[in-house]
XYZ file of C-alpha atoms in Angstrom:
728
model
C 82.100 111.625 88.367
C 83.341 112.893 85.031
C 86.319 115.009 84.126
C 90.077 114.727 83.933
C 92.362 114.594 86.963
C 93.652 117.925 88.269
C 97.453 118.067 88.156
C 99.742 120.572 89.892
C 103.519 120.372 89.466
C 106.214 122.228 91.419
C 109.802 121.652 90.325
C 111.896 120.558 93.290
C 114.958 118.482 92.328
C 114.464 118.066 88.565
C 117.951 116.622 88.057
C 116.914 113.625 90.187
C 113.403 113.430 88.816
C 111.870 114.602 92.113
C 108.998 117.037 91.726
C 106.203 117.993 94.063
C 103.584 116.725 91.658
C 100.043 116.443 92.970
C 97.154 114.793 91.137
C 93.536 114.872 92.200
C 91.771 111.920 90.592
C 88.934 109.790 91.889
C 91.022 107.657 94.256
C 93.023 110.531 95.738
C 89.846 112.620 96.123
C 88.121 109.765 97.962
C 90.986 109.384 100.433
C 91.519 113.140 100.761
C 87.867 113.621 101.716
C 88.148 110.827 104.279
C 91.307 112.297 105.791
C 90.091 115.892 105.959
C 86.485 115.247 107.066
C 87.473 112.778 109.759
C 90.241 115.160 110.748
C 87.694 117.894 111.457
C 85.620 115.571 113.653
C 88.705 114.329 115.500
C 89.837 117.905 116.111
C 86.476 118.724 117.669
C 86.465 115.516 119.704
C 90.057 116.038 120.889
C 89.203 119.496 122.199
C 86.665 117.961 124.565
C 88.644 114.804 125.352
C 91.844 116.683 126.243
C 90.140 119.705 127.783
C 92.407 121.253 130.391
C 95.504 119.451 129.119
C 98.459 121.838 129.024
C 99.812 120.138 125.897
C 96.631 120.518 123.826
C 98.275 123.018 121.475
C 101.147 120.629 120.872
C 98.646 117.836 120.219
C 96.885 119.913 117.569
C 100.256 120.660 115.966
C 101.163 116.953 115.776
C 97.715 116.047 114.488
C 97.817 118.737 111.798
C 101.269 117.609 110.710
C 100.032 114.040 110.473
C 96.967 115.088 108.481
C 99.133 117.093 106.075
C 101.491 114.157 105.595
C 98.572 111.827 104.841
C 97.163 114.270 102.308
C 100.608 114.413 100.712
C 100.661 110.608 100.443
C 97.321 110.330 98.670
C 97.778 113.365 96.422
C 101.397 112.835 95.306
C 101.821 111.557 91.764
C 105.604 111.412 91.972
C 106.682 108.239 93.758
C 109.687 109.827 95.478
C 107.566 112.708 96.768
C 105.082 110.096 98.020
C 107.946 108.421 99.869
C 108.811 111.659 101.668
C 105.233 112.155 102.866
C 105.076 108.451 103.728
C 107.976 108.822 106.140
C 106.444 111.991 107.566
C 103.382 109.964 108.549
C 105.643 107.589 110.515
C 107.396 110.457 112.282
C 104.213 112.357 113.126
C 102.455 109.165 114.275
C 105.417 108.506 116.568
C 104.883 111.926 118.126
C 101.163 111.267 118.513
C 101.510 107.792 120.019
C 104.133 109.036 122.483
C 102.112 112.150 123.321
C 102.021 111.029 126.969
C 105.809 111.014 126.903
C 106.196 110.494 130.640
C 104.511 107.112 130.306
C 107.052 104.342 129.679
C 104.481 102.208 127.864
C 103.603 105.063 125.500
C 107.255 105.625 124.648
C 107.887 101.924 124.037
C 104.756 101.608 121.888
C 105.686 104.637 119.810
C 109.186 103.261 119.284
C 107.804 99.902 118.192
C 105.472 101.547 115.689
C 108.313 103.697 114.388
C 110.747 100.795 114.011
C 108.282 98.554 112.180
C 106.784 101.197 109.888
C 110.148 102.817 109.181
C 111.614 99.414 108.411
C 108.849 99.017 105.880
C 109.545 102.561 104.698
C 113.144 101.630 103.909
C 111.907 98.658 101.906
C 109.460 100.932 100.105
C 112.249 103.380 99.285
C 114.358 100.594 97.769
C 111.361 99.344 95.810
C 110.535 102.788 94.417
C 114.147 103.344 93.375
C 114.165 99.986 91.587
C 110.837 100.925 90.010
C 112.381 104.112 88.664
C 115.330 102.139 87.257
C 112.991 99.650 85.597
C 110.868 102.527 84.290
C 113.683 104.284 82.393
C 114.475 106.651 85.272
C 111.016 108.141 85.502
C 109.204 108.556 88.806
C 105.864 109.877 87.597
C 102.839 107.667 88.226
C 101.313 108.542 84.870
C 104.468 107.705 82.932
C 105.099 104.502 84.894
C 101.529 103.381 84.256
C 102.158 103.666 80.516
C 105.178 101.371 80.954
C 103.154 98.565 82.571
C 104.010 95.888 79.933
C 107.741 96.608 80.252
C 107.565 96.637 84.060
C 105.805 93.278 84.240
C 108.502 91.682 82.073
C 111.445 93.381 83.760
C 113.942 91.294 85.711
C 113.452 93.601 88.719
C 109.688 93.029 88.858
C 109.726 90.487 91.704
C 112.102 92.531 93.940
C 110.015 95.636 93.250
C 106.676 94.140 94.276
C 108.166 92.370 97.314
C 109.649 95.621 98.603
C 106.469 97.594 97.888
C 104.389 94.969 99.670
C 106.648 95.097 102.724
C 106.150 98.854 102.876
C 102.375 98.506 102.595
C 102.077 95.502 104.940
C 104.027 97.161 107.752
C 102.019 100.367 107.513
C 98.656 98.582 107.354
C 99.522 96.132 110.136
C 99.347 92.941 108.116
C 100.445 89.681 109.716
C 103.133 89.312 111.083
C 103.700 93.089 111.290
C 100.347 93.679 113.024
C 101.844 93.778 116.526
C 102.483 97.523 116.563
C 98.855 98.499 116.046
C 97.307 97.218 119.324
C 100.247 98.618 121.279
C 99.649 101.999 119.659
C 96.523 102.173 121.842
C 98.790 103.824 124.396
C 98.082 107.013 122.445
C 95.191 109.282 123.440
C 91.862 108.039 122.079
C 91.520 110.792 119.421
C 94.783 109.534 117.924
C 93.556 105.942 117.944
C 90.277 106.940 116.306
C 92.028 108.883 113.556
C 94.768 106.333 112.862
C 92.344 103.404 112.687
C 89.477 104.940 110.791
C 90.795 106.994 107.907
C 94.525 107.583 107.959
C 97.652 105.727 109.084
C 96.605 102.124 108.566
C 94.723 102.975 105.375
C 97.922 104.358 103.817
C 99.094 100.830 103.016
C 95.696 100.060 101.471
C 96.006 103.183 99.337
C 99.514 102.213 98.248
C 98.466 98.743 97.089
C 95.401 100.150 95.346
C 97.412 102.869 93.607
C 100.070 100.472 92.320
C 97.591 97.734 91.405
C 96.906 99.045 87.847
C 100.656 99.411 87.301
C 102.064 96.224 88.823
C 99.053 94.028 89.631
C 97.393 91.229 87.727
C 100.223 88.700 87.971
C 100.135 85.517 90.034
C 102.993 86.729 92.229
C 101.109 89.931 93.038
C 97.608 88.487 93.474
C 98.392 85.296 95.367
C 100.829 86.932 97.791
C 98.446 89.731 98.683
C 95.469 87.378 99.003
C 97.391 85.004 101.287
C 98.653 87.784 103.574
C 95.285 89.531 103.668
C 93.254 86.411 104.455
C 95.702 85.343 107.158
C 95.555 88.792 108.738
C 91.745 88.807 108.648
C 91.570 85.507 110.529
C 94.319 86.341 113.038
C 92.859 89.765 113.805
C 89.358 88.362 114.332
C 90.645 85.514 116.519
C 92.602 87.899 118.735
C 89.759 90.444 118.936
C 87.455 87.846 120.529
C 89.888 87.410 123.419
C 90.228 91.050 124.450
C 88.495 92.771 127.330
C 89.745 96.337 126.849
C 87.543 98.439 124.564
C 90.404 99.910 122.560
C 92.169 96.546 122.272
C 88.991 94.951 120.897
C 88.643 97.699 118.321
C 92.340 97.542 117.422
C 92.247 93.835 116.582
C 89.026 94.180 114.604
C 90.753 96.930 112.645
C 93.557 94.484 111.848
C 90.978 91.977 110.642
C 89.217 94.580 108.503
C 92.513 95.641 106.979
C 93.199 92.017 106.112
C 89.851 91.842 104.331
C 90.627 95.004 102.368
C 94.023 93.656 101.332
C 92.385 90.380 100.283
C 90.033 92.242 97.937
C 92.976 94.102 96.388
C 94.701 90.755 95.901
C 91.659 89.338 94.117
C 92.095 92.256 91.750
C 88.849 92.075 89.778
C 86.918 95.247 89.070
C 84.118 94.168 91.384
C 86.565 93.288 94.175
C 88.214 96.705 93.956
C 84.816 98.404 94.062
C 83.859 96.268 97.050
C 87.124 97.244 98.729
C 86.281 100.941 98.462
C 82.741 100.462 99.777
C 83.886 98.342 102.730
C 86.711 100.798 103.468
C 84.224 103.668 103.779
C 81.828 101.611 105.893
C 84.648 100.543 108.188
C 85.891 104.118 108.550
C 82.437 105.325 109.608
C 81.686 102.771 112.301
C 85.251 102.302 113.524
C 85.835 106.044 113.961
C 82.572 106.300 115.902
C 83.320 103.287 118.116
C 86.810 104.459 118.967
C 85.548 107.871 120.000
C 82.808 106.219 122.050
C 85.421 104.073 123.793
C 87.178 107.258 124.834
C 83.892 108.808 125.921
C 83.037 105.811 128.101
C 86.542 105.872 129.555
C 86.220 109.552 130.457
C 82.771 109.011 131.976
C 83.502 105.852 133.986
C 87.272 105.740 134.382
C 87.592 102.256 132.849
C 87.653 100.514 129.469
C 87.301 96.984 130.859
C 84.146 95.472 129.341
C 83.654 93.196 132.368
C 83.221 96.270 134.561
C 80.873 98.199 132.266
C 77.135 97.563 132.806
C 73.825 99.321 132.156
C 75.089 102.657 130.859
C 72.265 103.098 128.340
C 69.616 104.894 130.378
C 72.130 107.227 132.017
C 74.011 108.040 128.785
C 71.215 107.964 126.164
C 72.906 109.870 123.348
C 76.122 107.925 123.761
C 74.187 104.660 123.686
C 72.330 105.717 120.525
C 75.624 106.468 118.797
C 77.039 103.128 119.955
C 74.003 101.201 118.697
C 74.102 102.884 115.288
C 77.822 102.196 114.867
C 77.566 98.636 116.192
C 74.672 97.739 113.878
C 76.690 98.973 110.921
C 79.699 96.982 112.111
C 77.595 93.843 112.423
C 76.285 94.308 108.878
C 72.643 94.837 109.734
C 70.240 96.147 107.138
C 69.676 99.080 106.350
C 73.095 100.358 107.421
C 75.966 101.065 105.058
C 77.925 98.360 106.844
C 75.396 95.842 105.481
C 76.147 96.948 101.916
C 79.869 96.866 102.560
C 79.769 93.381 104.086
C 77.624 91.969 101.283
C 80.016 93.314 98.657
C 82.935 91.990 100.700
C 81.429 88.503 100.763
C 80.545 88.630 97.079
C 84.041 89.762 96.132
C 85.581 86.831 98.011
C 82.904 84.392 96.817
C 83.569 85.241 93.163
C 87.374 85.271 93.431
C 88.984 83.728 90.337
C 91.180 81.547 92.567
C 90.882 80.112 96.098
C 87.299 81.329 96.444
C 86.390 78.823 99.170
C 89.263 79.499 101.630
C 89.007 83.243 101.058
C 85.267 83.204 101.700
C 85.713 81.119 104.855
C 88.333 83.553 106.156
C 86.170 86.605 105.433
C 83.043 85.000 106.949
C 84.946 84.072 110.117
C 86.034 87.706 110.371
C 82.404 88.767 109.929
C 81.260 86.435 112.719
C 83.800 87.982 115.063
C 82.605 91.457 114.055
C 79.028 90.567 114.988
C 80.088 89.225 118.393
C 82.207 92.312 119.041
C 79.419 94.662 117.917
C 76.997 93.061 120.391
C 79.532 93.363 123.195
C 80.193 97.045 122.416
C 76.501 97.968 122.345
C 74.220 95.585 124.236
C 76.989 94.276 126.485
C 78.004 97.697 127.782
C 74.767 99.674 127.714
C 71.930 97.192 128.368
C 73.266 93.827 129.581
C 71.968 92.749 132.964
C 74.659 91.697 135.401
C 75.015 90.532 138.964
C 77.222 93.556 139.503
C 75.781 96.980 140.086
C 75.529 99.452 137.261
C 78.822 101.112 136.488
C 79.286 104.421 138.263
C 79.397 107.456 136.008
C 81.990 109.852 137.359
C 81.651 112.516 134.680
C 78.810 113.017 132.212
C 80.080 113.455 128.627
C 79.991 116.951 127.179
C 78.784 117.808 123.672
C 82.155 117.277 121.980
C 82.447 113.736 123.347
C 79.198 112.330 121.945
C 78.258 114.499 118.944
C 81.111 113.493 116.531
C 80.538 109.719 116.983
C 76.769 110.244 116.756
C 77.221 112.069 113.425
C 79.289 109.167 112.077
C 76.655 106.686 113.248
C 73.911 108.682 111.511
C 75.992 108.881 108.325
C 76.320 105.097 108.362
C 72.506 104.882 108.349
C 71.996 107.629 105.725
C 74.592 106.158 103.355
C 72.869 102.789 103.717
C 69.392 104.144 102.985
C 70.457 106.501 100.169
C 73.744 105.163 98.787
C 73.287 106.280 95.195
C 72.442 109.839 96.218
C 75.294 110.237 98.690
C 78.467 108.234 98.102
C 78.111 106.302 94.833
C 79.497 109.102 92.605
C 82.746 109.440 94.544
C 83.063 105.659 94.849
C 82.640 105.272 91.085
C 85.290 107.904 90.470
C 87.677 106.183 92.877
C 87.052 102.785 91.313
C 87.634 104.219 87.844
C 91.120 105.343 88.918
C 92.299 101.839 89.856
C 90.081 99.419 87.905
C 91.667 98.985 84.483
C 88.567 97.497 82.834
C 85.620 99.129 84.560
C 82.830 98.735 82.009
C 79.863 99.950 84.014
C 79.373 102.130 87.036
C 78.810 100.789 90.524
C 75.200 100.790 91.757
C 74.606 100.159 95.435
C 71.391 98.762 96.871
C 70.145 97.202 100.081
C 68.257 94.364 98.422
C 69.524 92.033 95.713
C 67.059 89.212 96.300
C 67.661 85.857 97.906
C 71.094 84.610 96.925
C 74.072 82.809 98.512
C 75.531 86.113 99.705
C 72.385 86.952 101.673
C 72.460 83.494 103.219
C 76.082 84.056 104.257
C 75.091 87.364 105.822
C 72.262 85.750 107.803
C 74.569 82.906 108.849
C 77.133 85.445 110.017
C 74.580 87.255 112.186
C 73.289 84.043 113.740
C 76.720 82.554 114.484
C 78.094 85.880 115.701
C 75.195 86.289 118.140
C 75.587 82.718 119.365
C 79.302 83.155 119.778
C 78.808 86.297 121.862
C 76.534 84.576 124.371
C 78.795 81.518 124.400
C 81.926 83.519 125.206
C 80.063 85.453 127.889
C 79.693 82.187 129.797
C 83.273 81.027 129.235
C 85.273 84.204 129.772
C 88.435 82.362 130.858
C 89.082 80.515 127.578
C 91.696 83.044 126.251
C 93.912 82.309 129.270
C 94.651 78.827 127.952
C 96.142 80.256 124.748
C 99.068 82.062 126.387
C 101.580 79.479 125.125
C 100.680 80.371 121.556
C 101.621 83.988 122.107
C 105.003 83.072 123.619
C 106.161 82.076 120.135
C 104.232 84.717 118.221
C 105.522 87.776 116.353
C 105.090 89.992 119.413
C 107.520 87.965 121.483
C 109.804 87.622 118.457
C 109.963 91.408 118.177
C 111.076 91.750 121.808
C 113.682 89.014 121.392
C 115.112 90.692 118.299
C 115.101 94.038 120.108
C 116.988 92.583 123.085
C 119.444 90.808 120.772
C 120.065 94.021 118.835
C 120.657 95.951 122.072
C 123.180 93.366 123.287
C 124.916 93.358 119.926
C 125.072 97.149 119.888
C 126.565 97.233 123.383
C 129.134 94.596 122.446
C 130.104 96.382 119.240
C 130.330 99.712 121.032
C 132.564 98.198 123.694
C 134.914 96.873 121.013
C 134.947 99.992 118.858
C 134.664 102.808 121.423
C 137.870 102.031 123.320
C 138.386 105.580 124.541
C 141.800 105.791 122.848
C 142.249 108.663 120.420
C 145.313 106.898 118.995
C 143.199 103.887 118.099
C 140.482 105.999 116.460
C 142.978 107.864 114.264
C 144.755 104.600 113.432
C 141.493 103.007 112.259
C 140.725 106.000 110.055
C 144.206 105.956 108.518
C 144.193 102.190 107.923
C 140.762 102.400 106.286
C 141.957 105.203 104.025
C 145.105 103.304 103.025
C 143.109 100.161 102.196
C 140.594 102.112 100.128
C 143.339 103.877 98.158
C 145.234 100.639 97.630
C 142.073 98.905 96.465
C 141.267 101.690 94.008
C 144.814 101.652 92.607
C 144.715 97.868 92.243
C 141.271 97.823 90.620
C 142.017 100.620 88.149
C 145.619 99.456 87.524
C 147.007 102.912 88.275
C 150.748 102.642 88.666
C 153.084 105.595 88.982
C 156.345 105.519 87.067
C 158.997 107.151 89.241
C 162.404 107.578 87.668
C 165.463 109.656 88.433
C 164.592 112.020 85.601
C 161.061 112.572 86.881
C 162.357 113.211 90.390
C 164.969 115.674 89.162
C 162.430 117.463 87.025
C 160.044 117.622 89.952
C 162.655 119.071 92.297
C 163.801 121.420 89.566
C 160.359 123.049 89.482
C 160.376 123.869 93.211
C 160.678 127.550 93.938
C 162.860 129.123 96.626
C 159.934 130.042 98.912
C 158.769 126.436 98.737
C 162.199 125.201 99.860
C 161.937 127.583 102.789
C 158.565 126.082 103.758
C 160.038 122.569 103.542
C 162.893 123.616 105.815
C 160.300 124.894 108.306
C 157.908 121.933 108.172
C 160.263 118.914 108.208
C 162.453 119.887 111.189
C 159.427 121.096 113.132
C 157.693 117.761 112.581
C 160.730 115.803 113.767
C 161.083 118.102 116.792
C 157.448 117.452 117.804
C 158.190 113.719 117.913
C 161.114 114.229 120.298
C 159.868 116.839 122.743
C 158.321 116.000 126.120
C 156.959 119.531 126.606
C 153.333 119.886 125.591
C 153.653 123.669 125.243
C 156.593 123.317 122.863
C 154.738 120.645 120.906
C 151.702 122.911 120.529
C 153.830 125.839 119.401
C 155.773 123.712 116.923
C 152.625 122.195 115.459
C 151.210 125.683 115.026
C 154.330 126.612 113.089
C 153.738 123.637 110.792
C 150.126 124.711 110.300
C 151.057 128.296 109.502
C 153.654 127.069 106.990
C 150.974 125.006 105.241
C 148.743 128.099 105.178
C 151.528 129.995 103.427
C 151.727 127.168 100.898
C 148.033 127.657 100.188
C 148.689 131.328 99.487
C 151.598 130.526 97.161
C 149.370 128.176 95.179
C 146.516 130.669 94.849
C 144.061 129.459 97.525
C 143.557 132.418 99.881
C 140.246 131.035 101.210
C 141.923 127.839 102.385
C 144.800 129.846 103.808
C 142.448 132.042 105.846
C 140.648 128.959 107.156
C 143.956 127.330 108.075
C 145.164 130.442 109.909
C 141.942 130.612 111.932
C 141.995 126.900 112.816
C 145.648 126.950 113.904
C 145.138 130.035 116.028
C 141.979 128.709 117.664
C 143.566 125.293 118.304
C 146.615 126.844 119.922
C 144.468 129.047 122.167
C 142.284 126.104 123.250
C 145.284 123.908 124.031
C 146.890 126.643 126.095
C 143.659 127.097 128.068
C 143.540 123.429 129.083
C 147.298 122.867 129.159
C 147.485 122.520 132.930
C 144.824 119.777 132.923
C 146.471 117.568 130.306
C 148.668 114.596 131.278
C 152.424 114.484 130.735
C 153.442 114.237 127.085
C 155.387 111.117 126.134
C 157.839 111.629 123.249
C 156.895 109.553 120.228
C 160.441 108.509 119.311
C 161.422 107.516 122.888
C 158.181 105.667 123.687
C 158.663 102.032 122.582
C 155.009 101.107 122.215
C 154.602 103.843 119.596
C 156.694 102.030 116.984
C 153.498 100.702 115.410
C 152.117 104.224 115.165
C 155.386 105.494 113.694
C 155.282 102.759 111.057
C 151.638 103.486 110.270
C 152.378 107.196 109.952
C 155.198 106.436 107.524
C 152.952 104.237 105.387
C 150.295 106.941 105.398
C 152.817 109.566 104.308
C 154.082 107.306 101.534
C 150.507 106.670 100.391
C 149.745 110.381 100.162
C 152.971 111.021 98.251
C 152.165 108.188 95.871
C 148.673 109.591 95.293
C 150.130 112.995 94.463
C 152.477 111.421 91.921
C 149.531 109.573 90.400
C 147.552 112.774 90.148
C 150.379 114.415 88.239
C 150.831 111.459 85.886
C 147.094 110.848 85.381
C 145.594 114.326 85.146
C 141.864 114.460 85.878
C 139.645 115.478 82.974
C 136.792 117.227 84.735
C 134.402 119.774 83.287
C 133.339 120.985 86.732
C 135.860 123.814 86.834
C 134.587 125.308 83.581
C 130.988 124.661 84.602
C 131.363 126.385 87.956
C 133.124 129.302 86.351
C 130.421 129.726 83.728
C 127.376 129.320 85.939
C 128.326 130.664 89.369
C 127.328 134.201 88.427
C 124.651 133.481 85.819
C 122.646 131.017 87.922
C 123.742 131.528 91.533
C 124.491 135.281 91.293
C 127.746 134.872 93.206
C 131.152 136.292 92.312
C 133.113 134.107 94.736
C 133.151 130.672 93.083
C 134.233 128.861 96.239
C 131.341 130.312 98.234
C 128.894 129.488 95.446
C 130.121 125.891 95.337
C 129.690 125.499 99.091
C 126.319 127.217 99.363
C 124.626 126.321 96.071
C 126.236 123.524 94.098
C 127.237 121.462 97.141
C 124.609 122.734 99.536
C 123.761 119.286 100.898
C 127.417 118.672 101.813
C 127.538 121.972 103.646
C 124.221 121.270 105.336
C 125.555 117.892 106.465
C 128.674 119.458 107.939
C 126.614 122.076 109.754
C 124.307 119.357 111.065
C 127.254 117.355 112.405
C 128.615 120.413 114.188
C 125.191 121.251 115.582
C 124.677 117.719 116.907
C 128.137 117.748 118.481
C 127.432 121.121 120.113
C 124.098 119.874 121.483
C 125.814 116.760 122.837
C 128.508 118.772 124.587
C 125.942 121.172 126.008
C 123.832 118.237 127.270
C 126.845 116.661 128.969
C 127.721 119.925 130.654
C 124.154 120.359 131.879
C 124.001 116.733 133.026
C 127.221 116.870 135.062
C 127.763 120.530 135.963
C 130.129 119.678 138.797
C 132.350 117.784 136.376
C 132.219 120.363 133.649
C 135.883 121.274 134.063
C 136.884 117.678 133.443
C 134.995 117.232 130.186
């Protein structure tokens, strides 16, 4: 595929280097076609699978949001914009996995997926920020790619690749982060089919492939990725052989396939990257079909347990045809596209520049497991003779339940028979986007003669078939491995979760004492320590002499003396009174006096705000006055000496800060900048309003969000305990 990439740029936050910059090159086009075409099939399948479900419209909304986020990931050419879409995939997948929100298992599985993938997302964010720092504050893929030599030699290189790998490994369920993917099977089957075939788990593969030309090629990059990928391939295959549930079997084989894909990226050669793309497409075709067929069988029979599924072939002919086509491609049988993908996978591992033997052994073991699983999912369910009666079919599948997987199965056969007329152009374009030294185009064929790779393929088929029939006779062998799982990453996750919950409860008990005095005291002490630390670090010391004090008092106007005479006695009176009504009235007088001070110093906006707050506070206190406990005078109450002392220190600190401000005037250009640009750029005559709404919009948005969350919390409490509403 010839031609230059298509680039579209929308300025978003140019001051931070964040633009909505989209690039359509070979790699992004390949993934975008996968995401959108599979999305159409899943939409059609979901309509039949969830027919009659009242929440079908909501499901389509979640699925569309997820599809959009995935397209944003693969099309973004600004790394920070990619990060935003990356996190949107985690959020939307959480909504999809927990679609059956009344199911406790679905909620727990969605939370696990969110915690693991979002944890990786935080690592990815840190890595991308460090990448921008190392790349001279640029966040464009094209510009960062030009800086490859500098990035490889930068002192931040190792932290960058470690953080990026953590983001990719968590999203693509690499060991030991693979535990969330099988549990995500609690989602409806259309979600599982979409996540496993072309989207969620492939996002990590895309990330590693996209950054490979920029950061790959070093021993740290290649060896780490190869080790993690090979380990994941073996672990996923080993666990898949022990499962009995259709979706669980497919989930663990997906983990194994993802490990194989990551291994090829770690090898890093041009051929390995091309093999990765071919195997990725083959896996997407047969895995999407098999997942949808698992849902179809579940709908028809009411079970996904392979030990209870027998002789469905004659009674579900079209479903069985689709299953056979997909299973043959999964097993790597000629002439299916899965055969081409598996041969290239073996050849890529066999010709690895380092650790070729262990990598090949790991990949071949994964292939053997795939053959055994493929036989179980086709022959074992649809044609295997059993002592039990044929499984009862409760509901015959409608068109939407068997046609989408059948189309994918047929495509797997067509792409295998005619690869160079169907998929080779797009695969070549994708490979050209990530292979830095692609000298000749990829040519796919079913026959390459007798060679070691063909022998490995035949060996895989023979051993996989033998292993299937062997495990059928010894179905209880996985039970003896339970002790292994008690120390595995799954159990570790639950232990960490329980430990975090206990720690959170303990911390909350210590911090949330229920005492308003304690909360205010903590805030004041923190403020005093921060101010003292800043003064100490910057060596800011105020020089207070008699002359400076006299000059300061000499500049006070008469109306200011009047305000002082109102504020100081009123404050002292509040500390002595035992009448809450008098205290409220006196405090309001102090507040109104401060509002007058704002007016005298030319801040009418602050004065208006202060007047409104004081009035509203007084009204609210009066409304609940009869429900409040007796007021204890501060000066007469002995246990308040600590609070009195703290208040004095706080007052002294504020006075000292004011003296510092006068002796060390701030040199800021913001005032002139706001004055010059508030009308020209923001079209606002009131500078204060422009600052709040335009220049400091995120601050204002944060304040509004806090108020909104507080209002929702109060409303929820009132709805939860309506009979106690007066006491809240």
